[in-house]
Amino acid sequence: MTSSLRSEGDRKSPSPRAQPSRQRDAFFDNAKYLAIVLVGVGHAWGQILDGNRTVETLYRVLYTFHMPAFIVISGYFSRSFDLSPKRVKRLITGVAVPYLVFEVAYTLHRRVSEDPQSDFSLLDPTYLLWFLCALFVWRLTTPIWQTVRWPLPIALAIAALASVTPSVGNDLNMQRVLQFLPCFVLGLLLRPEHFQLVRRRSVRIWSVPVVAAALVIGWWSVPRMETGWFYRNAAVQDTGGPWWSGPVLTLALFGCSVVLTACFFAWVPGRRMWFTTLGAGTIYGYLLHGFLVKEGSYTGWFHHSFLDQPLGEIGLTVLGATAITLLCTKPVQRVMRYVVEPKMNWAFAAAPGDAARGRAKREEAGSSGTREASADPAAPNGSGEKVSV
């Protein structure tokens, strides 16, 4: 989804004559793009739920797996995270700084468009910014999950306990952090062969009746179950349900999330598509599309009677998918990179030994260039390959 979802390793070995370069897996870029489109569509549907059972059914099925899919990918690409200066720096610039910047930006937007007295609060994430808070906490705890013997059962126990603990509170949206934690831990445990397993033709075929059954269950659940359960942002006591329903629904939702996420991955193409390159910019679409949704909410645009008709619902769906696609494009990335993916080298101390390693690399590069120059007389002045120093 993001620079924060970028792989910390998993590079293909370059050929002897090729420049070393980061090789991106088309499958994961496709998965991130399709997941972010579903996020945008889900936020659009969330504005027209009242009295619309069909849209709410689709909304519930979507909310069962679209964020879990994103979180599983986040966990998968966090497998090599440790507390080294390089990783911590990336965590700060790719997660913490964008959170601070956009929390201020969303508050200013609300002050201008709706409530001039809206308070600034860095502990109460606005709208979709909860995910950055969660990702920051999850990645910091990665070494713990890679050390304990039963990480997934422990994460599920924590999520179940959080669902019956109102005192957890809403600071940093901690209920969501804890209740979605098992999805992140699951991602940490996955390996490439697991993704190959769900992409088999048989799984793709079986996913069709599974999703159909999910739609039937979603339709049945609309008058019988609160939609708020799918947000996983509150304890069961806040919903008025019996205490035992918290752990039961937490485990049930996790199981449904895993199944539907597997169905989603089964249909993600593994080859390069027209939208593959957009997978590298999903953090831009995620952070920016919220302004469009909020502006529509502040101005009452979503209350237009046209959106109560099937044609209006389809149009809103297409509009949501199109808007978030455009926000993932290269021009938007170039304009917004300084706040979404800032380098901020000035803010960090040089790690011990960096100078020595830099000198060693320059000496190695220089000697390599000398050898290539003598071996390739056709290269004028030994300039067959540029070396950045």
CSV table of C-alpha atoms in Angstrom, one decimal:
chain,number,residue,atom,x,y,z
A,1,MET,CA,0.0,0.0,0.0
A,2,THR,CA,2.7,2.2,0.8
A,3,SER,CA,6.2,3.0,1.4
A,4,SER,CA,5.4,1.6,4.8
A,5,LEU,CA,4.3,-1.7,3.0
A,6,ARG,CA,7.5,-1.8,1.0
A,7,SER,CA,9.5,-5.0,1.3
A,8,GLU,CA,12.5,-4.8,3.6
A,9,GLY,CA,14.3,-7.5,1.7
A,10,ASP,CA,13.3,-10.2,-0.9
A,11,ARG,CA,15.5,-8.9,-3.7
A,12,LYS,CA,16.3,-10.9,-6.7
A,13,SER,CA,20.0,-11.5,-7.4
A,14,PRO,CA,21.1,-9.2,-10.3
A,15,SER,CA,22.8,-10.7,-13.3
A,16,PRO,CA,26.6,-10.1,-13.5
A,17,ARG,CA,26.2,-7.4,-16.1
A,18,ALA,CA,23.2,-5.7,-14.6
A,19,GLN,CA,23.1,-2.8,-12.1
A,20,PRO,CA,21.8,-4.1,-8.7
A,21,SER,CA,18.2,-2.9,-8.4
A,22,ARG,CA,15.1,-3.5,-6.3
A,23,GLN,CA,12.8,-6.0,-8.1
A,24,ARG,CA,9.1,-5.5,-7.2
A,25,ASP,CA,6.7,-8.5,-7.3
A,26,ALA,CA,3.8,-7.7,-9.6
A,27,PHE,CA,1.4,-9.8,-7.5
A,28,PHE,CA,1.9,-7.7,-4.4
A,29,ASP,CA,1.6,-4.4,-6.2
A,30,ASN,CA,-1.6,-5.7,-7.9
A,31,ALA,CA,-2.9,-6.8,-4.5
A,32,LYS,CA,-2.2,-3.5,-2.9
A,33,TYR,CA,-3.8,-1.5,-5.7
A,34,LEU,CA,-6.9,-3.6,-5.8
A,35,ALA,CA,-7.2,-3.5,-2.0
A,36,ILE,CA,-6.9,0.3,-1.9
A,37,VAL,CA,-9.6,0.6,-4.6
A,38,LEU,CA,-11.8,-1.5,-2.3
A,39,VAL,CA,-11.0,0.8,0.6
A,40,GLY,CA,-12.1,3.8,-1.5
A,41,VAL,CA,-15.3,2.0,-2.6
A,42,GLY,CA,-16.0,0.9,0.9
A,43,HIS,CA,-15.7,4.5,2.2
A,44,ALA,CA,-18.1,5.7,-0.5
A,45,TRP,CA,-20.6,3.0,0.3
A,46,GLY,CA,-20.4,3.9,4.0
A,47,GLN,CA,-22.0,7.2,3.2
A,48,ILE,CA,-25.2,5.7,1.8
A,49,LEU,CA,-26.0,2.8,4.1
A,50,ASP,CA,-29.2,4.1,5.7
A,51,GLY,CA,-32.1,1.9,4.7
A,52,ASN,CA,-30.2,0.3,1.8
A,53,ARG,CA,-29.9,-3.4,2.6
A,54,THR,CA,-28.2,-4.3,-0.7
A,55,VAL,CA,-25.4,-1.8,-0.2
A,56,GLU,CA,-25.0,-2.7,3.4
A,57,THR,CA,-24.6,-6.3,2.6
A,58,LEU,CA,-21.8,-5.6,0.1
A,59,TYR,CA,-20.3,-3.2,2.6
A,60,ARG,CA,-20.2,-5.8,5.4
A,61,VAL,CA,-18.6,-8.5,3.1
A,62,LEU,CA,-16.1,-5.9,2.0
A,63,TYR,CA,-15.3,-4.8,5.5
A,64,THR,CA,-14.7,-8.4,6.5
A,65,PHE,CA,-11.6,-8.7,4.4
A,66,HIS,CA,-10.4,-5.5,2.7
A,67,MET,CA,-8.4,-4.1,5.7
A,68,PRO,CA,-7.3,-7.5,6.9
A,69,ALA,CA,-5.9,-8.1,3.4
A,70,PHE,CA,-3.9,-4.9,3.7
A,71,ILE,CA,-2.7,-5.7,7.2
A,72,VAL,CA,-1.6,-9.2,6.2
A,73,ILE,CA,0.5,-7.7,3.4
A,74,SER,CA,1.9,-5.2,5.9
A,75,GLY,CA,2.9,-8.0,8.2
A,76,TYR,CA,4.4,-10.0,5.4
A,77,PHE,CA,6.6,-7.1,4.4
A,78,SER,CA,7.6,-6.5,8.0
A,79,ARG,CA,9.2,-9.9,8.5
A,80,SER,CA,12.7,-8.4,8.4
A,81,PHE,CA,11.9,-5.5,10.7
A,82,ASP,CA,14.3,-5.0,13.6
A,83,LEU,CA,15.2,-2.1,15.8
A,84,SER,CA,18.3,-1.2,13.7
A,85,PRO,CA,18.7,2.5,13.0
A,86,LYS,CA,17.9,2.0,9.3
A,87,ARG,CA,14.6,0.3,10.0
A,88,VAL,CA,13.6,2.8,12.8
A,89,LYS,CA,14.4,5.7,10.5
A,90,ARG,CA,12.1,4.2,7.8
A,91,LEU,CA,9.4,3.6,10.4
A,92,ILE,CA,9.5,7.3,11.5
A,93,THR,CA,9.6,8.8,8.0
A,94,GLY,CA,7.2,6.4,6.4
A,95,VAL,CA,4.6,6.1,9.2
A,96,ALA,CA,5.0,8.5,12.2
A,97,VAL,CA,5.7,11.7,10.2
A,98,PRO,CA,2.8,11.2,7.7
A,99,TYR,CA,0.5,10.5,10.7
A,100,LEU,CA,1.5,13.8,12.3
A,101,VAL,CA,1.2,15.8,9.1
A,102,PHE,CA,-2.1,14.4,8.0
A,103,GLU,CA,-3.6,14.5,11.5
A,104,VAL,CA,-3.0,18.3,11.5
A,105,ALA,CA,-4.2,18.5,7.8
A,106,TYR,CA,-7.5,16.7,8.5
A,107,THR,CA,-8.2,18.8,11.5
A,108,LEU,CA,-7.6,22.0,9.6
A,109,HIS,CA,-9.8,20.7,6.8
A,110,ARG,CA,-12.6,20.1,9.3
A,111,ARG,CA,-12.1,23.6,10.8
A,112,VAL,CA,-12.5,25.2,7.4
A,113,SER,CA,-15.4,23.0,6.1
A,114,GLU,CA,-17.5,22.1,9.1
A,115,ASP,CA,-16.4,23.1,12.7
A,116,PRO,CA,-14.2,26.1,13.3
A,117,GLN,CA,-13.7,24.9,16.9
A,118,SER,CA,-12.5,21.4,16.0
A,119,ASP,CA,-9.7,20.4,18.4
A,120,PHE,CA,-6.3,19.1,17.5
A,121,SER,CA,-5.6,15.7,19.1
A,122,LEU,CA,-2.6,13.6,18.2
A,123,LEU,CA,-4.0,10.8,20.4
A,124,ASP,CA,-7.3,10.5,18.7
A,125,PRO,CA,-6.7,9.5,15.0
A,126,THR,CA,-9.0,11.2,12.5
A,127,TYR,CA,-10.9,8.8,10.3
A,128,LEU,CA,-8.5,6.5,8.3
A,129,LEU,CA,-5.3,7.6,10.2
A,130,TRP,CA,-5.9,4.8,12.7
A,131,PHE,CA,-4.0,2.5,10.4
A,132,LEU,CA,-0.8,4.5,10.6
A,133,CYS,CA,-1.0,4.4,14.4
A,134,ALA,CA,-1.6,0.6,14.3
A,135,LEU,CA,1.2,0.0,11.8
A,136,PHE,CA,3.6,1.9,14.0
A,137,VAL,CA,2.8,-0.2,17.1
A,138,TRP,CA,2.7,-3.5,15.2
A,139,ARG,CA,6.1,-3.0,13.6
A,140,LEU,CA,7.7,-2.0,16.9
A,141,THR,CA,6.4,-5.3,18.4
A,142,THR,CA,7.6,-7.4,15.4
A,143,PRO,CA,10.7,-8.8,17.2
A,144,ILE,CA,8.4,-10.0,20.0
A,145,TRP,CA,6.2,-12.0,17.6
A,146,GLN,CA,9.2,-13.5,15.9
A,147,THR,CA,10.5,-14.6,19.3
A,148,VAL,CA,7.6,-16.2,21.1
A,149,ARG,CA,6.6,-19.8,20.3
A,150,TRP,CA,2.9,-19.4,19.6
A,151,PRO,CA,2.5,-15.8,18.1
A,152,LEU,CA,-0.9,-16.2,16.4
A,153,PRO,CA,-2.7,-17.8,19.4
A,154,ILE,CA,-1.3,-15.2,21.7
A,155,ALA,CA,-2.4,-12.4,19.3
A,156,LEU,CA,-5.9,-13.9,19.1
A,157,ALA,CA,-6.1,-14.1,22.9
A,158,ILE,CA,-5.1,-10.4,23.1
A,159,ALA,CA,-7.7,-9.4,20.5
A,160,ALA,CA,-10.4,-11.4,22.4
A,161,LEU,CA,-9.5,-9.8,25.7
A,162,ALA,CA,-9.5,-6.4,24.2
A,163,SER,CA,-13.1,-7.0,22.9
A,164,VAL,CA,-14.3,-7.3,26.5
A,165,THR,CA,-12.1,-4.5,28.0
A,166,PRO,CA,-13.7,-1.1,27.7
A,167,SER,CA,-10.9,0.5,29.7
A,168,VAL,CA,-8.6,0.1,26.7
A,169,GLY,CA,-10.0,3.3,25.5
A,170,ASN,CA,-9.7,5.2,22.2
A,171,ASP,CA,-6.2,6.7,22.6
A,172,LEU,CA,-4.4,5.9,19.3
A,173,ASN,CA,-7.5,3.8,18.5
A,174,MET,CA,-6.0,1.1,20.6
A,175,GLN,CA,-9.1,-1.2,20.3
A,176,ARG,CA,-8.5,-1.5,16.5
A,177,VAL,CA,-4.7,-1.9,17.1
A,178,LEU,CA,-5.4,-4.9,19.3
A,179,GLN,CA,-8.4,-6.4,17.5
A,180,PHE,CA,-6.6,-6.3,14.1
A,181,LEU,CA,-3.3,-7.5,15.6
A,182,PRO,CA,-3.8,-11.2,14.6
A,183,CYS,CA,-4.0,-10.2,10.9
A,184,PHE,CA,-0.6,-8.5,11.2
A,185,VAL,CA,0.9,-11.5,13.0
A,186,LEU,CA,-0.5,-13.8,10.4
A,187,GLY,CA,1.3,-11.8,7.7
A,188,LEU,CA,4.6,-12.1,9.7
A,189,LEU,CA,4.2,-15.9,9.6
A,190,LEU,CA,3.4,-16.2,5.9
A,191,ARG,CA,6.0,-17.2,3.3
A,192,PRO,CA,6.0,-17.0,-0.5
A,193,GLU,CA,4.8,-20.6,-0.8
A,194,HIS,CA,1.6,-19.7,1.2
A,195,PHE,CA,0.6,-17.1,-1.4
A,196,GLN,CA,1.4,-19.6,-4.2
A,197,LEU,CA,-0.9,-22.1,-2.4
A,198,VAL,CA,-4.0,-19.8,-2.5
A,199,ARG,CA,-3.4,-18.8,-6.1
A,200,ARG,CA,-4.0,-22.3,-7.4
A,201,ARG,CA,-6.8,-22.7,-10.0
A,202,SER,CA,-8.8,-24.9,-7.6
A,203,VAL,CA,-8.8,-22.2,-4.9
A,204,ARG,CA,-9.9,-19.7,-7.5
A,205,ILE,CA,-12.8,-21.8,-8.4
A,206,TRP,CA,-13.8,-22.6,-4.8
A,207,SER,CA,-13.6,-18.9,-3.9
A,208,VAL,CA,-16.7,-18.2,-6.1
A,209,PRO,CA,-19.2,-20.2,-4.0
A,210,VAL,CA,-17.5,-19.1,-0.8
A,211,VAL,CA,-18.0,-15.4,-1.7
A,212,ALA,CA,-21.6,-16.1,-2.7
A,213,ALA,CA,-22.2,-17.7,0.7
A,214,ALA,CA,-20.6,-14.7,2.4
A,215,LEU,CA,-23.0,-12.4,0.5
A,216,VAL,CA,-26.0,-14.6,1.7
A,217,ILE,CA,-24.8,-14.4,5.3
A,218,GLY,CA,-24.2,-10.7,5.0
A,219,TRP,CA,-27.7,-10.2,3.8
A,220,TRP,CA,-29.0,-12.3,6.7
A,221,SER,CA,-26.9,-10.4,9.2
A,222,VAL,CA,-28.1,-6.8,8.3
A,223,PRO,CA,-31.2,-6.7,10.6
A,224,ARG,CA,-29.6,-9.0,13.2
A,225,MET,CA,-26.1,-7.6,13.8
A,226,GLU,CA,-24.6,-4.2,14.4
A,227,THR,CA,-22.4,-2.9,11.5
A,228,GLY,CA,-20.1,-1.5,14.1
A,229,TRP,CA,-18.7,-5.0,14.8
A,230,PHE,CA,-16.9,-4.9,11.5
A,231,TYR,CA,-15.0,-1.8,12.5
A,232,ARG,CA,-13.5,-3.6,15.5
A,233,ASN,CA,-13.1,-0.3,17.4
A,234,ALA,CA,-15.1,-1.0,20.5
A,235,ALA,CA,-15.5,-3.4,23.4
A,236,VAL,CA,-18.7,-5.5,23.6
A,237,GLN,CA,-19.9,-3.6,26.6
A,238,ASP,CA,-20.2,-0.5,24.5
A,239,THR,CA,-22.6,-2.3,22.1
A,240,GLY,CA,-24.9,-3.6,24.9
A,241,GLY,CA,-24.2,-7.3,24.0
A,242,PRO,CA,-23.4,-10.1,26.5
A,243,TRP,CA,-19.7,-10.3,27.5
A,244,TRP,CA,-19.1,-13.7,25.8
A,245,SER,CA,-20.1,-12.4,22.4
A,246,GLY,CA,-16.9,-10.3,22.3
A,247,PRO,CA,-14.4,-13.2,22.1
A,248,VAL,CA,-16.8,-15.3,20.0
A,249,LEU,CA,-17.3,-12.6,17.3
A,250,THR,CA,-13.6,-11.6,17.4
A,251,LEU,CA,-12.6,-15.2,16.6
A,252,ALA,CA,-15.4,-15.6,14.1
A,253,LEU,CA,-14.6,-12.4,12.3
A,254,PHE,CA,-10.9,-13.4,12.2
A,255,GLY,CA,-11.8,-16.7,10.6
A,256,CYS,CA,-14.1,-15.1,8.0
A,257,SER,CA,-11.4,-12.5,7.3
A,258,VAL,CA,-8.8,-15.2,6.6
A,259,VAL,CA,-11.1,-17.1,4.3
A,260,LEU,CA,-12.3,-14.1,2.3
A,261,THR,CA,-8.7,-12.7,2.2
A,262,ALA,CA,-7.6,-16.0,0.7
A,263,CYS,CA,-10.4,-15.7,-1.9
A,264,PHE,CA,-9.2,-12.1,-2.7
A,265,PHE,CA,-5.6,-13.2,-3.1
A,266,ALA,CA,-6.7,-16.1,-5.3
A,267,TRP,CA,-8.1,-13.7,-7.9
A,268,VAL,CA,-5.2,-11.1,-7.8
A,269,PRO,CA,-3.3,-11.4,-11.1
A,270,GLY,CA,0.4,-12.4,-10.8
A,271,ARG,CA,1.5,-10.8,-14.1
A,272,ARG,CA,2.1,-7.1,-14.8
A,273,MET,CA,-1.2,-5.2,-15.5
A,274,TRP,CA,-1.9,-1.6,-16.5
A,275,PHE,CA,-2.4,-0.8,-12.8
A,276,THR,CA,0.6,-2.7,-11.4
A,277,THR,CA,2.8,0.4,-11.1
A,278,LEU,CA,0.0,2.1,-9.0
A,279,GLY,CA,0.6,-0.5,-6.3
A,280,ALA,CA,3.7,1.5,-5.3
A,281,GLY,CA,1.6,4.6,-4.6
A,282,THR,CA,-1.2,3.2,-2.5
A,283,ILE,CA,-0.3,5.2,0.6
A,284,TYR,CA,-1.0,8.4,-1.4
A,285,GLY,CA,-4.4,7.2,-2.4
A,286,TYR,CA,-5.1,6.0,1.1
A,287,LEU,CA,-4.2,9.3,2.9
A,288,LEU,CA,-5.6,11.7,0.3
A,289,HIS,CA,-9.0,10.2,-0.6
A,290,GLY,CA,-10.2,10.8,2.9
A,291,PHE,CA,-10.3,14.5,2.2
A,292,LEU,CA,-12.8,13.9,-0.7
A,293,VAL,CA,-15.0,11.6,1.5
A,294,LYS,CA,-15.0,14.1,4.3
A,295,GLU,CA,-15.7,17.1,2.1
A,296,GLY,CA,-18.7,15.2,0.6
A,297,SER,CA,-19.9,14.5,4.1
A,298,TYR,CA,-19.4,18.0,5.4
A,299,THR,CA,-21.3,19.5,2.4
A,300,GLY,CA,-24.1,17.0,2.4
A,301,TRP,CA,-23.3,15.8,-1.1
A,302,PHE,CA,-24.0,12.2,-0.1
A,303,HIS,CA,-27.6,13.0,0.9
A,304,HIS,CA,-28.5,13.7,-2.8
A,305,SER,CA,-31.6,11.7,-3.7
A,306,PHE,CA,-29.9,10.5,-6.9
A,307,LEU,CA,-27.6,8.3,-4.7
A,308,ASP,CA,-30.7,6.4,-3.4
A,309,GLN,CA,-31.2,4.9,-6.9
A,310,PRO,CA,-29.3,1.9,-8.4
A,311,LEU,CA,-27.7,4.1,-11.1
A,312,GLY,CA,-26.5,6.6,-8.5
A,313,GLU,CA,-25.1,3.8,-6.3
A,314,ILE,CA,-23.2,2.4,-9.3
A,315,GLY,CA,-22.0,5.8,-10.3
A,316,LEU,CA,-20.7,6.5,-6.7
A,317,THR,CA,-18.9,3.2,-6.8
A,318,VAL,CA,-17.2,4.0,-10.1
A,319,LEU,CA,-16.4,7.5,-8.8
A,320,GLY,CA,-14.8,6.2,-5.7
A,321,ALA,CA,-12.6,3.7,-7.6
A,322,THR,CA,-11.6,6.3,-10.1
A,323,ALA,CA,-10.7,9.0,-7.6
A,324,ILE,CA,-8.5,6.7,-5.5
A,325,THR,CA,-6.8,5.4,-8.7
A,326,LEU,CA,-5.9,8.9,-9.8
A,327,LEU,CA,-4.5,9.6,-6.3
A,328,CYS,CA,-2.1,6.7,-6.7
A,329,THR,CA,-0.5,8.0,-9.9
A,330,LYS,CA,3.1,9.3,-10.4
A,331,PRO,CA,2.2,13.0,-10.7
A,332,VAL,CA,0.5,12.9,-7.3
A,333,GLN,CA,3.4,11.0,-5.8
A,334,ARG,CA,5.9,13.6,-7.1
A,335,VAL,CA,3.9,16.5,-5.6
A,336,MET,CA,3.2,14.9,-2.2
A,337,ARG,CA,6.3,12.8,-1.6
A,338,TYR,CA,7.9,15.5,0.6
A,339,VAL,CA,5.1,14.9,3.2
A,340,VAL,CA,4.2,11.3,2.6
A,341,GLU,CA,7.7,9.8,2.1
A,342,PRO,CA,10.1,12.5,3.5
A,343,LYS,CA,13.8,11.6,3.6
A,344,MET,CA,14.6,13.8,6.6
A,345,ASN,CA,18.3,12.9,6.7
A,346,TRP,CA,18.9,16.1,8.7
A,347,ALA,CA,16.9,14.7,11.6
A,348,PHE,CA,18.9,11.5,12.2
A,349,ALA,CA,22.3,10.9,13.7
A,350,ALA,CA,24.8,9.0,11.6
A,351,ALA,CA,25.0,5.4,12.7
A,352,PRO,CA,28.4,4.3,14.1
A,353,GLY,CA,30.6,2.9,11.4
A,354,ASP,CA,28.7,4.5,8.5
A,355,ALA,CA,31.7,6.6,7.5
A,356,ALA,CA,34.0,3.6,7.5
A,357,ARG,CA,31.5,1.6,5.4
A,358,GLY,CA,31.1,4.4,3.0
A,359,ARG,CA,34.8,4.6,2.4
A,360,ALA,CA,35.0,0.8,2.0
A,361,LYS,CA,32.2,0.9,-0.6
A,362,ARG,CA,33.8,3.8,-2.5
A,363,GLU,CA,37.2,2.0,-2.6
A,364,GLU,CA,35.5,-1.2,-3.7
A,365,ALA,CA,33.5,0.6,-6.4
A,366,GLY,CA,36.7,2.4,-7.6
A,367,SER,CA,38.7,-0.9,-7.9
A,368,SER,CA,35.7,-2.5,-9.7
A,369,GLY,CA,35.6,0.3,-12.1
A,370,THR,CA,39.4,0.0,-12.8
A,371,ARG,CA,39.1,-3.7,-13.5
A,372,GLU,CA,36.2,-3.2,-15.9
A,373,ALA,CA,38.0,-0.4,-17.7
A,374,SER,CA,41.0,-2.6,-18.3
A,375,ALA,CA,38.9,-5.5,-19.3
A,376,ASP,CA,36.8,-3.5,-21.8
A,377,PRO,CA,38.9,-1.5,-24.1
A,378,ALA,CA,35.8,-0.3,-26.0
A,379,ALA,CA,34.7,1.8,-23.0
A,380,PRO,CA,36.3,5.2,-23.3
A,381,ASN,CA,38.2,6.3,-20.1
A,382,GLY,CA,36.7,3.3,-18.2
A,383,SER,CA,33.2,4.8,-18.3
A,384,GLY,CA,31.3,1.7,-19.2
A,385,GLU,CA,29.3,1.9,-15.9
A,386,LYS,CA,28.5,4.9,-13.7
A,387,VAL,CA,29.2,4.5,-10.1
A,388,SER,CA,27.5,6.9,-7.7
A,389,VAL,CA,29.6,8.0,-4.7
